[in-house]
Amino acid sequence: MNKTIARTGAIVTAALGLTLTAATPALASADKCKGDASASCVAVNGSKLHVNSIKSRVALYAKTCRSGHSQVLINGKHYADSNGGKDKEYCSKSIFGAEVTTGTWNVNRNYAKGTKIWSKFWRYTGATGPGTSNGYSSYGTACATVG
């Protein structure tokens, strides 16, 4: 009889635990990269429509350094630049490559469902022509959607 009560108690406890766990909202976050061997990355941390923070990164291949800066846009409008828009050298020290953080912004606000948050890493090459803007080339545009 004690074993039956103990088993029943364990089943009820487990069922309640699963119910309570399922009812708790999961942390909503997005982490995306866009590009080839080197890429722009964006990470959005938050819950539902609330954004706690945005982090921009650049994905670099094995043991390379790139000079540039990241630009963050929200629904196509400029939000922020890493390092105040000034170029900085970002390096991967791993033979496997690495994603290097270029900037983090504490946002702490709600956005409408479907809001797009983009990040672009701009590498200064000094070159002009197709695919460049004022001597910069983009490593792609990473995009995360709120909600």
Short mmCIF file of C-alpha atoms in Angstrom, two decimals:
data_model
loop_
_atom_site.label_atom_id
_atom_site.label_comp_id
_atom_site.label_asym_id
_atom_site.label_seq_id
_atom_site.Cartn_x
_atom_site.Cartn_y
_atom_site.Cartn_z
CA MET A 1 0.00 0.00 0.00
CA ASN A 2 2.82 2.44 0.86
CA LYS A 3 4.50 1.64 -2.49
CA THR A 4 1.24 2.39 -4.33
CA ILE A 5 0.83 5.72 -2.53
CA ALA A 6 4.47 6.57 -3.19
CA ARG A 7 4.10 5.74 -6.91
CA THR A 8 0.86 7.72 -7.16
CA GLY A 9 2.52 10.66 -5.42
CA ALA A 10 5.50 10.48 -7.80
CA ILE A 11 3.21 10.37 -10.86
CA VAL A 12 1.14 13.35 -9.61
CA THR A 13 4.32 15.31 -8.79
CA ALA A 14 5.76 14.56 -12.22
CA ALA A 15 2.51 15.52 -13.96
CA LEU A 16 2.29 18.79 -12.04
CA GLY A 17 5.94 19.51 -12.81
CA LEU A 18 5.36 19.01 -16.51
CA THR A 19 2.24 21.19 -16.38
CA LEU A 20 4.03 23.98 -14.55
CA THR A 21 7.03 23.77 -16.86
CA ALA A 22 4.87 23.92 -19.98
CA ALA A 23 2.95 26.95 -18.65
CA THR A 24 6.13 28.98 -18.06
CA PRO A 25 7.00 31.04 -21.16
CA ALA A 26 10.23 29.97 -22.78
CA LEU A 27 12.97 32.53 -23.28
CA ALA A 28 12.59 33.81 -26.82
CA SER A 29 15.85 34.53 -28.52
CA ALA A 30 17.29 34.51 -32.01
CA ASP A 31 20.84 33.99 -33.13
CA LYS A 32 21.58 34.19 -36.85
CA CYS A 33 24.59 34.53 -39.12
CA LYS A 34 24.63 35.47 -42.80
CA GLY A 35 27.59 35.25 -45.14
CA ASP A 36 30.18 32.87 -46.53
CA ALA A 37 33.50 32.02 -44.83
CA SER A 38 33.21 35.32 -42.96
CA ALA A 39 29.75 36.42 -41.85
CA SER A 40 27.74 39.04 -40.00
CA CYS A 41 25.86 37.71 -36.96
CA VAL A 42 23.09 39.04 -34.71
CA ALA A 43 21.77 37.70 -31.42
CA VAL A 44 18.58 39.02 -29.85
CA ASN A 45 17.85 38.11 -26.24
CA GLY A 46 14.38 38.54 -24.80
CA SER A 47 10.99 37.05 -24.11
CA LYS A 48 7.91 37.30 -26.32
CA LEU A 49 7.91 40.89 -27.66
CA HIS A 50 10.37 42.24 -25.07
CA VAL A 51 13.99 42.64 -26.19
CA ASN A 52 16.55 42.66 -23.40
CA SER A 53 19.67 43.03 -25.51
CA ILE A 54 21.14 42.89 -29.01
CA LYS A 55 24.61 41.53 -29.71
CA SER A 56 26.46 41.90 -33.03
CA ARG A 57 29.25 39.53 -34.00
CA VAL A 58 31.50 38.75 -36.92
CA ALA A 59 32.24 35.12 -37.84
CA LEU A 60 35.86 34.78 -38.96
CA TYR A 61 37.60 31.77 -40.39
CA ALA A 62 40.75 30.22 -38.93
CA LYS A 63 43.16 32.61 -37.22
CA THR A 64 42.25 35.75 -39.14
CA CYS A 65 41.83 39.39 -38.20
CA ARG A 66 39.54 41.88 -39.90
CA SER A 67 39.26 45.60 -39.39
CA GLY A 68 35.78 47.09 -39.46
CA HIS A 69 32.62 47.71 -37.46
CA SER A 70 29.10 46.35 -37.11
CA GLN A 71 25.94 48.30 -37.79
CA VAL A 72 22.58 47.42 -36.20
CA LEU A 73 19.29 48.38 -37.84
CA ILE A 74 15.75 47.96 -36.53
CA ASN A 75 13.08 47.80 -39.25
CA GLY A 76 15.58 49.35 -41.66
CA LYS A 77 16.40 52.33 -39.45
CA HIS A 78 19.85 52.87 -37.98
CA TYR A 79 20.02 51.86 -34.31
CA ALA A 80 23.70 51.65 -33.38
CA ASP A 81 27.28 51.06 -34.54
CA SER A 82 29.88 49.03 -32.72
CA ASN A 83 32.78 51.04 -31.33
CA GLY A 84 30.93 54.26 -32.14
CA GLY A 85 31.23 53.50 -35.86
CA LYS A 86 35.01 53.52 -35.70
CA ASP A 87 36.88 50.58 -37.15
CA LYS A 88 38.52 48.13 -34.82
CA GLU A 89 40.49 44.96 -35.47
CA TYR A 90 38.60 41.78 -34.56
CA CYS A 91 40.52 38.49 -34.49
CA SER A 92 39.80 34.77 -34.40
CA LYS A 93 42.51 32.98 -32.44
CA SER A 94 41.13 29.49 -33.12
CA ILE A 95 42.28 27.26 -35.98
CA PHE A 96 38.58 26.43 -36.43
CA GLY A 97 37.49 30.07 -36.68
CA ALA A 98 35.30 31.94 -34.22
CA GLU A 99 32.42 34.35 -33.81
CA VAL A 100 33.82 37.52 -32.26
CA THR A 101 31.50 39.96 -30.46
CA THR A 102 31.68 43.44 -31.97
CA GLY A 103 29.04 45.15 -29.82
CA THR A 104 26.33 44.63 -27.20
CA TRP A 105 23.41 46.97 -26.52
CA ASN A 106 21.02 46.74 -23.57
CA VAL A 107 17.67 47.60 -25.13
CA ASN A 108 15.09 46.66 -22.45
CA ARG A 109 11.91 47.52 -24.37
CA ASN A 110 8.98 45.97 -26.20
CA TYR A 111 8.70 45.86 -29.99
CA ALA A 112 5.80 44.99 -32.27
CA LYS A 113 5.54 41.39 -33.45
CA GLY A 114 7.47 40.99 -36.69
CA THR A 115 10.01 43.74 -35.96
CA LYS A 116 13.23 42.99 -37.88
CA ILE A 117 16.62 43.47 -36.22
CA TRP A 118 19.60 43.38 -38.58
CA SER A 119 23.34 43.40 -38.12
CA LYS A 120 26.00 43.97 -40.78
CA PHE A 121 29.74 43.77 -40.35
CA TRP A 122 31.46 46.33 -42.57
CA ARG A 123 35.09 45.53 -43.41
CA TYR A 124 37.25 48.39 -44.59
CA THR A 125 39.03 47.36 -47.79
CA GLY A 126 39.65 50.75 -49.38
CA ALA A 127 38.38 49.27 -52.63
CA THR A 128 35.74 50.89 -54.82
CA GLY A 129 33.30 49.34 -57.24
CA PRO A 130 30.42 46.87 -57.12
CA GLY A 131 29.68 45.50 -53.64
CA THR A 132 31.47 48.31 -51.82
CA SER A 133 30.33 51.49 -50.10
CA ASN A 134 32.89 54.23 -49.36
CA GLY A 135 35.69 51.65 -49.29
CA TYR A 136 33.74 49.13 -47.17
CA SER A 137 32.34 45.72 -48.09
CA SER A 138 29.62 43.97 -46.09
CA TYR A 139 29.93 40.44 -44.78
CA GLY A 140 26.18 40.00 -45.26
CA THR A 141 23.10 41.05 -43.34
CA ALA A 142 21.98 38.80 -40.47
CA CYS A 143 18.34 39.26 -39.50
CA ALA A 144 16.28 38.24 -36.48
CA THR A 145 12.51 38.71 -36.13
CA VAL A 146 10.83 39.69 -32.85
CA GLY A 147 7.87 37.57 -31.76
#
